[in-house]
Amino acid sequence: MKKIIPILLSLSLLATSCGTESKAVDVCRCLTEPGNSEWNKENQEACRDAISNEIGVENWEKVNMSENPIVSAKFDALAKKCTGTDSSTENNKDVIENYEAVADSNNSFLIPNIGTSNGYIWESINVEAQVYATLAFDDGIFRNTTYLMNGKTNSEDFTKMLDLNGTWNTIDANKASGVIELNDKEVSWIFSKDYSTLTNNKGVIYNRVKVE
């Protein structure tokens, strides 16, 4: 990994958003081209997108590799493919293949960790805004309900404000994304390492609660 790190750092430091359309580039050249070359400077956004596409993330530069072993394994496999240098663990191929297998199996990768509505719900309580929200996941389907608390603490006294349903899919070991049925808007969730909390794409934090 030592030979690749300077190149990756230079790509990260040079990456900016200039609003131009991304173009096709040689992803291996992106990983091996010197960071201060004219080609690199001209293709920094295209390289960012190409690398991200290869390992299946929106922006590889924003991924904490130490907390995302599957993405890290995919990146290391790409680096090895492009440079011939094995900067990864020996089990990267097994990790990737295992993830892809379970991810394709109706979200069976996340379900055992996050639970379903039969045993768990996720809840967010904003006392200041007087808003209480619940989130429940089942295989491929989610339900998000928001209530007005009315100054009460008993959920039976709350007033339902919004009830949203949709579909969801596993992205990686700690992330899922979905589509709201009502308006086709996308939503995403990042789960904590121990799956006790999640944060949605609006920054709202939910705690996992076991239900009887």
Short mmCIF file of C-alpha atoms in Angstrom, two decimals:
data_model
loop_
_atom_site.label_atom_id
_atom_site.label_comp_id
_atom_site.label_asym_id
_atom_site.label_seq_id
_atom_site.Cartn_x
_atom_site.Cartn_y
_atom_site.Cartn_z
CA MET A 1 0.00 0.00 0.00
CA LYS A 2 3.01 2.30 0.57
CA LYS A 3 3.56 2.89 -3.15
CA ILE A 4 -0.07 3.79 -3.72
CA ILE A 5 -0.73 6.06 -0.74
CA PRO A 6 1.05 9.19 -2.16
CA ILE A 7 -0.93 8.87 -5.38
CA LEU A 8 -4.22 8.47 -3.53
CA LEU A 9 -3.47 11.40 -1.24
CA SER A 10 -2.68 13.62 -4.18
CA LEU A 11 -5.91 12.61 -5.88
CA SER A 12 -7.83 13.43 -2.72
CA LEU A 13 -6.16 16.82 -2.27
CA LEU A 14 -6.63 17.79 -5.89
CA ALA A 15 -10.29 16.74 -6.07
CA THR A 16 -12.64 19.70 -6.55
CA SER A 17 -16.12 20.18 -7.97
CA CYS A 18 -16.18 22.36 -11.07
CA GLY A 19 -19.58 21.30 -12.40
CA THR A 20 -18.31 19.59 -15.54
CA GLU A 21 -19.63 16.30 -16.81
CA SER A 22 -17.54 13.28 -15.88
CA LYS A 23 -15.82 11.44 -18.72
CA ALA A 24 -14.53 7.94 -19.19
CA VAL A 25 -10.97 7.41 -18.02
CA ASP A 26 -8.63 4.50 -17.43
CA VAL A 27 -9.16 3.74 -13.75
CA CYS A 28 -5.76 2.09 -13.48
CA ARG A 29 -4.09 5.18 -14.84
CA CYS A 30 -5.95 7.14 -12.18
CA LEU A 31 -4.23 5.02 -9.53
CA THR A 32 -0.76 5.09 -11.06
CA GLU A 33 -0.48 8.52 -12.69
CA PRO A 34 1.63 10.99 -10.65
CA GLY A 35 -0.59 13.34 -8.69
CA ASN A 36 1.06 16.47 -10.10
CA SER A 37 0.82 15.49 -13.77
CA GLU A 38 -1.27 17.53 -16.19
CA TRP A 39 -3.37 14.46 -17.04
CA ASN A 40 -4.15 13.93 -13.38
CA LYS A 41 -5.12 17.56 -12.88
CA GLU A 42 -7.39 17.48 -15.92
CA ASN A 43 -9.09 14.21 -14.91
CA GLN A 44 -9.34 14.47 -11.13
CA GLU A 45 -13.17 14.38 -11.04
CA ALA A 46 -13.41 11.66 -13.67
CA CYS A 47 -10.88 9.59 -11.73
CA ARG A 48 -12.80 10.06 -8.49
CA ASP A 49 -15.97 8.86 -10.19
CA ALA A 50 -14.24 5.97 -11.96
CA ILE A 51 -12.66 4.64 -8.78
CA SER A 52 -15.92 5.07 -6.87
CA ASN A 53 -17.81 3.21 -9.57
CA GLU A 54 -15.33 0.35 -9.56
CA ILE A 55 -15.73 -0.28 -5.82
CA GLY A 56 -19.46 0.53 -5.68
CA VAL A 57 -19.62 3.72 -3.60
CA GLU A 58 -20.75 7.29 -4.27
CA ASN A 59 -17.40 8.88 -3.43
CA TRP A 60 -14.46 6.72 -2.40
CA GLU A 61 -12.62 9.76 -0.99
CA LYS A 62 -15.23 10.10 1.76
CA VAL A 63 -15.18 6.45 2.83
CA ASN A 64 -13.44 5.60 6.09
CA MET A 65 -11.72 2.43 4.94
CA SER A 66 -10.88 1.32 8.47
CA GLU A 67 -14.60 1.20 9.28
CA ASN A 68 -15.70 -0.34 5.97
CA PRO A 69 -13.74 -3.58 5.48
CA ILE A 70 -15.75 -4.66 2.45
CA VAL A 71 -15.14 -1.41 0.57
CA SER A 72 -11.51 -1.49 1.68
CA ALA A 73 -11.18 -5.02 0.34
CA LYS A 74 -12.62 -3.96 -3.01
CA PHE A 75 -10.26 -1.00 -3.19
CA ASP A 76 -7.25 -3.14 -2.36
CA ALA A 77 -8.30 -5.67 -4.99
CA LEU A 78 -8.52 -2.86 -7.55
CA ALA A 79 -5.11 -1.53 -6.52
CA LYS A 80 -3.60 -4.99 -6.87
CA LYS A 81 -5.21 -5.41 -10.29
CA CYS A 82 -3.80 -2.09 -11.50
CA THR A 83 -0.35 -2.18 -9.92
CA GLY A 84 0.40 -5.84 -9.33
CA THR A 85 1.09 -4.97 -5.71
CA ASP A 86 -0.81 -6.89 -3.04
CA SER A 87 -1.60 -4.18 -0.50
CA SER A 88 -4.52 -6.08 0.92
CA THR A 89 -5.14 -9.04 3.18
CA GLU A 90 -5.05 -12.51 1.68
CA ASN A 91 -8.76 -12.91 2.27
CA ASN A 92 -9.97 -9.91 0.23
CA LYS A 93 -11.43 -12.05 -2.53
CA ASP A 94 -13.34 -14.17 -0.04
CA VAL A 95 -14.62 -11.07 1.77
CA ILE A 96 -15.90 -9.50 -1.44
CA GLU A 97 -17.51 -12.68 -2.77
CA ASN A 98 -19.16 -13.39 0.58
CA TYR A 99 -20.58 -9.88 0.80
CA GLU A 100 -21.91 -9.92 -2.75
CA ALA A 101 -23.56 -13.28 -2.13
CA VAL A 102 -25.39 -12.20 1.00
CA ALA A 103 -26.22 -8.73 -0.29
CA ASP A 104 -28.07 -10.31 -3.18
CA SER A 105 -30.07 -12.50 -0.81
CA ASN A 106 -32.99 -10.23 0.11
CA ASN A 107 -31.00 -8.10 2.57
CA SER A 108 -30.14 -11.14 4.65
CA PHE A 109 -26.82 -9.49 5.45
CA LEU A 110 -28.34 -6.66 7.52
CA ILE A 111 -31.59 -8.16 8.77
CA PRO A 112 -29.99 -10.31 11.50
CA ASN A 113 -28.15 -7.25 12.82
CA ILE A 114 -30.82 -4.55 12.63
CA GLY A 115 -33.84 -6.73 13.40
CA THR A 116 -37.34 -6.62 11.95
CA SER A 117 -40.59 -5.05 13.14
CA ASN A 118 -41.45 -8.30 14.92
CA GLY A 119 -38.74 -7.69 17.48
CA TYR A 120 -37.29 -4.20 17.06
CA ILE A 121 -38.19 -0.67 16.08
CA TRP A 122 -36.02 2.40 15.78
CA GLU A 123 -37.17 5.58 17.48
CA SER A 124 -36.17 9.24 17.52
CA ILE A 125 -37.37 11.65 20.21
CA ASN A 126 -36.96 15.40 19.70
CA VAL A 127 -38.41 16.97 22.85
CA GLU A 128 -37.60 20.50 21.75
CA ALA A 129 -39.45 20.13 18.47
CA GLN A 130 -42.07 17.87 20.08
CA VAL A 131 -41.57 15.26 17.38
CA TYR A 132 -41.45 11.51 17.88
CA ALA A 133 -40.61 9.20 14.98
CA THR A 134 -40.39 5.45 14.52
CA LEU A 135 -38.73 3.39 11.84
CA ALA A 136 -39.18 -0.31 11.19
CA PHE A 137 -37.46 -2.60 8.71
CA ASP A 138 -38.69 -5.84 7.25
CA ASP A 139 -37.20 -7.77 4.36
CA GLY A 140 -37.16 -5.22 1.54
CA ILE A 141 -39.79 -2.93 3.10
CA PHE A 142 -39.50 -0.07 5.60
CA ARG A 143 -42.06 2.05 7.43
CA ASN A 144 -41.31 5.51 8.87
CA THR A 145 -43.97 7.22 11.02
CA THR A 146 -43.77 10.69 12.57
CA TYR A 147 -45.91 11.95 15.45
CA LEU A 148 -46.52 15.29 17.17
CA MET A 149 -45.97 14.76 20.90
CA ASN A 150 -48.45 17.44 22.11
CA GLY A 151 -46.42 17.99 25.26
CA LYS A 152 -47.10 14.40 26.34
CA THR A 153 -44.83 11.46 27.08
CA ASN A 154 -47.26 8.63 26.37
CA SER A 155 -47.34 7.64 22.71
CA GLU A 156 -51.07 7.04 22.95
CA ASP A 157 -51.48 10.82 23.33
CA PHE A 158 -49.40 11.65 20.25
CA THR A 159 -50.89 12.79 16.94
CA LYS A 160 -49.76 11.04 13.78
CA MET A 161 -48.32 13.53 11.29
CA LEU A 162 -46.83 11.44 8.51
CA ASP A 163 -46.66 7.78 7.58
CA LEU A 164 -44.16 6.81 4.88
CA ASN A 165 -43.53 3.39 3.40
CA GLY A 166 -41.04 2.22 0.82
CA THR A 167 -38.48 -0.32 -0.27
CA TRP A 168 -34.87 -0.65 0.86
CA ASN A 169 -31.69 -2.51 -0.01
CA THR A 170 -28.37 -3.28 1.62
CA ILE A 171 -25.45 -1.11 0.49
CA ASP A 172 -22.73 -2.48 2.77
CA ALA A 173 -22.22 -3.79 6.29
CA ASN A 174 -23.39 -0.51 7.86
CA LYS A 175 -25.43 1.25 5.23
CA ALA A 176 -28.76 0.85 3.47
CA SER A 177 -30.75 2.96 1.03
CA GLY A 178 -34.40 3.12 0.11
CA VAL A 179 -37.06 4.76 -2.00
CA ILE A 180 -40.18 6.32 -0.49
CA GLU A 181 -43.31 4.97 -2.15
CA LEU A 182 -45.26 8.24 -1.91
CA ASN A 183 -42.89 10.48 -3.86
CA ASP A 184 -40.06 8.25 -5.12
CA LYS A 185 -37.55 10.21 -3.05
CA GLU A 186 -34.40 8.42 -1.98
CA VAL A 187 -33.48 7.93 1.66
CA SER A 188 -30.46 6.31 3.27
CA TRP A 189 -29.35 5.12 6.69
CA ILE A 190 -25.94 4.58 8.28
CA PHE A 191 -25.87 2.12 11.17
CA SER A 192 -23.43 2.29 14.07
CA LYS A 193 -20.88 -0.49 14.42
CA ASP A 194 -22.93 -2.25 17.09
CA TYR A 195 -26.23 -1.55 15.28
CA SER A 196 -27.66 0.25 18.30
CA THR A 197 -28.24 3.53 16.46
CA LEU A 198 -28.70 4.75 12.92
CA THR A 199 -28.50 8.14 11.25
CA ASN A 200 -30.66 8.96 8.23
CA ASN A 201 -29.66 11.18 5.32
CA LYS A 202 -31.15 14.21 7.09
CA GLY A 203 -28.93 13.70 10.11
CA VAL A 204 -31.69 12.40 12.40
CA ILE A 205 -30.46 9.78 14.87
CA TYR A 206 -32.64 6.81 15.81
CA ASN A 207 -32.07 4.35 18.64
CA ARG A 208 -32.92 0.68 18.28
CA VAL A 209 -35.54 -0.48 20.78
CA LYS A 210 -36.61 -4.02 21.48
CA VAL A 211 -40.36 -4.54 21.49
CA GLU A 212 -42.28 -7.34 23.15
#
